[in-house]
C-alpha positions as semicolon CSV with decimal commas, in nm:
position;residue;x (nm);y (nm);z (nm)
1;X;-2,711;1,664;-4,911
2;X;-3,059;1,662;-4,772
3;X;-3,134;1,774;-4,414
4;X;-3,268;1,452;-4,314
5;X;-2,925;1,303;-4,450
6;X;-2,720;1,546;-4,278
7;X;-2,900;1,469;-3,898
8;X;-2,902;1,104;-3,968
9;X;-2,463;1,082;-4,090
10;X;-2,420;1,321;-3,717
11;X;-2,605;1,088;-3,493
12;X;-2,416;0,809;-3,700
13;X;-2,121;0,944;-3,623
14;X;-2,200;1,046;-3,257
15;X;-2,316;0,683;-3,189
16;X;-1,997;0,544;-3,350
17;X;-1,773;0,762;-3,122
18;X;-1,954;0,733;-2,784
19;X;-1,918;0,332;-2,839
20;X;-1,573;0,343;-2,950
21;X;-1,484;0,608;-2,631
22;X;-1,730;0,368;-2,383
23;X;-1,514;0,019;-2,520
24;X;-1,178;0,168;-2,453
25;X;-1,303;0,371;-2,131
26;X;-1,419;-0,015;-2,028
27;X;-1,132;-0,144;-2,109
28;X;-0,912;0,068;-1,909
29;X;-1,089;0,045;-1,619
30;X;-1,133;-0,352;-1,642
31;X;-0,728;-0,330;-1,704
32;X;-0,677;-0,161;-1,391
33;X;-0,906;-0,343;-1,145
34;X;-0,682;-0,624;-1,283
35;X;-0,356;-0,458;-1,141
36;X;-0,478;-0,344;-0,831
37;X;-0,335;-0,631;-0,588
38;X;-0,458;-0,692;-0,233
39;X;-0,272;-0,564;0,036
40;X;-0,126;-0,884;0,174
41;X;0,073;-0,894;-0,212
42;X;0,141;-0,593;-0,251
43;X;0,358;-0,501;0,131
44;X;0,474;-0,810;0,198
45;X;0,580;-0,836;0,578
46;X;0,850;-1,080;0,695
47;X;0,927;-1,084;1,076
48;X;1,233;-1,210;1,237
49;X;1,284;-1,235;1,613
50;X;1,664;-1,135;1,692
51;X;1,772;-1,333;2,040
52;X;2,094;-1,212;2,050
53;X;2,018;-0,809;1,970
54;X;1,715;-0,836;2,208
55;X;1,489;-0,760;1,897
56;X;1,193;-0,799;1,622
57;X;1,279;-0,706;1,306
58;X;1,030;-0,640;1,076
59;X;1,080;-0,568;0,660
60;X;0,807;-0,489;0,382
61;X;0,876;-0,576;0,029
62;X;0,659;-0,329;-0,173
63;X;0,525;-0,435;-0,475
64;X;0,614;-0,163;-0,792
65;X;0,413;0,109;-0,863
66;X;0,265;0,088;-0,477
67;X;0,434;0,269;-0,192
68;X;0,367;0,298;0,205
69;X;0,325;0,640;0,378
70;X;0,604;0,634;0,709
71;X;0,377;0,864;0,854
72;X;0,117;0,584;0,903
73;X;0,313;0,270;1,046
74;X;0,275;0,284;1,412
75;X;0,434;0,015;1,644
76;X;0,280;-0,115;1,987
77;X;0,382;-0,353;2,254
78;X;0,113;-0,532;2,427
79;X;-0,094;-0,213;2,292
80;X;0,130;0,071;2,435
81;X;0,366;0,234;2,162
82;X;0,658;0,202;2,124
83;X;0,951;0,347;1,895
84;X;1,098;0,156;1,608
85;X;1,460;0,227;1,448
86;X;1,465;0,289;1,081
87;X;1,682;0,017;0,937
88;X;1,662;0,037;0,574
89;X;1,416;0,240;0,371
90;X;1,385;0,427;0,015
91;X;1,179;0,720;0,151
92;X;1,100;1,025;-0,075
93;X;0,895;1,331;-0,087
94;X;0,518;1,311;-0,215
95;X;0,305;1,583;-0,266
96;X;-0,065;1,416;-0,156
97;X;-0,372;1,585;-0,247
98;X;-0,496;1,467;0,033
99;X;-0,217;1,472;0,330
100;X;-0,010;1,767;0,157
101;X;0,367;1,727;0,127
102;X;0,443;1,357;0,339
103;X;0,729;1,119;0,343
104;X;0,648;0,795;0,134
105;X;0,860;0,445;0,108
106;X;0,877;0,244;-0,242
107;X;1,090;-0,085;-0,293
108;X;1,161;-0,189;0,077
109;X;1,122;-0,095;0,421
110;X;1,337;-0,239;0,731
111;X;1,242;-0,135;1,083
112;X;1,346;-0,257;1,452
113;X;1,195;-0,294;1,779
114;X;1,396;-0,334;2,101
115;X;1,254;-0,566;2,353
116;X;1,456;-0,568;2,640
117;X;1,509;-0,879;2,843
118;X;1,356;-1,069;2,521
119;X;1,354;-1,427;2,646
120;X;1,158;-1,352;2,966
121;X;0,859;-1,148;2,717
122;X;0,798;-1,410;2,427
123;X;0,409;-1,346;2,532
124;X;0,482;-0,967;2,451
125;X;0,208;-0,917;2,165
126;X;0,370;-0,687;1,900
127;X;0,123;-0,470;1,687
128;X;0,225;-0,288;1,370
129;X;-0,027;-0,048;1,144
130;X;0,061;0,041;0,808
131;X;-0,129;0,152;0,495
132;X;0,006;0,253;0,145
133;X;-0,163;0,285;-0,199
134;X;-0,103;0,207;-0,535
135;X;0,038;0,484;-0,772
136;X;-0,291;0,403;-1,034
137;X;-0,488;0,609;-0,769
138;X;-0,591;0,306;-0,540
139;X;-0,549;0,350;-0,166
140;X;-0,534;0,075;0,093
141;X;-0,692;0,101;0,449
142;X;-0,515;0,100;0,720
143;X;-0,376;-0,289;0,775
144;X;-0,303;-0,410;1,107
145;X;-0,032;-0,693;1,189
146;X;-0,052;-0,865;1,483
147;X;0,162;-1,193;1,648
148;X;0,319;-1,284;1,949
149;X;0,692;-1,334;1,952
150;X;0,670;-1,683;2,116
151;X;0,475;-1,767;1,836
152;X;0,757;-1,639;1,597
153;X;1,069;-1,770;1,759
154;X;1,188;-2,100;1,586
């Protein structure tokens, strides 16, 4: 085989290769942007005012393959903070490369906040910030909830 022949069947074959690497590389990427869900669908908060236990209960549904970090979710009352009680949660230990060893929560997460004297505060504004990410490498920023429990009570 000629030289020439030899050049021109290695660029043939580096062409074929880069395009076949550059389709799939596309096509993974395209596939992922396509899984990454917005934040709203993928912690879904439900909030329940509890009357009786002087109360807000609040509970995430996370989406699979996503996950909140507890360190993150901070709770305020009329923008002071206040402590929240741990209800239900499927915590484990996550080495992040960029927070180091922190607690994160997968599947579900169930907190409570006591407001005493509940009735006579329904214009109590409740704040709650969260962020998670997705386990594909995405990260969320920080989301803020925000509501009033008179606007919550049925």
């Amino acid at each position: 085989m000629s030289s020439r022949s030899t050049y021109l069947l290695y660029f043939l074959l580096i062409f074929i290769h880069e395009n076949l690497v550059s389709n799939d590389l596309l096509y993974q990427l395209s596939k992922q942007q396509e899984d990454i869900l917005s934040a709203q669908d993928a912690f879904v908060v439900s909030i329940d005012i509890d009357i009786d236990k002087s109360g807000v209960d609040l509970k995430w549904e996370i989406a699979p393959k996503h996950y909140l970090y507890l360190r993150d979710i901070k709770t305020k009352r009329n923008g002071l903070d206040v402590k929240y009680h741990v209800r239900n949660s499927n915590q484990s230990k996550y080495d992040d490369a960029f927070f180091g060893n922190v607690l994160i929560l997968k599947e579900k997460f169930e907190i409570s906040i006591l407001i005493p004297d509940i009735v006579n505060n329904t214009q109590d504004t409740i704040t709650v910030d969260y962020r998670g990410c997705a386990e594909a490498g995405f990260c969320y920023p920080m989301e803020t909830l925000s509501f009033r429990i008179s606007d919550k009570i049925l």
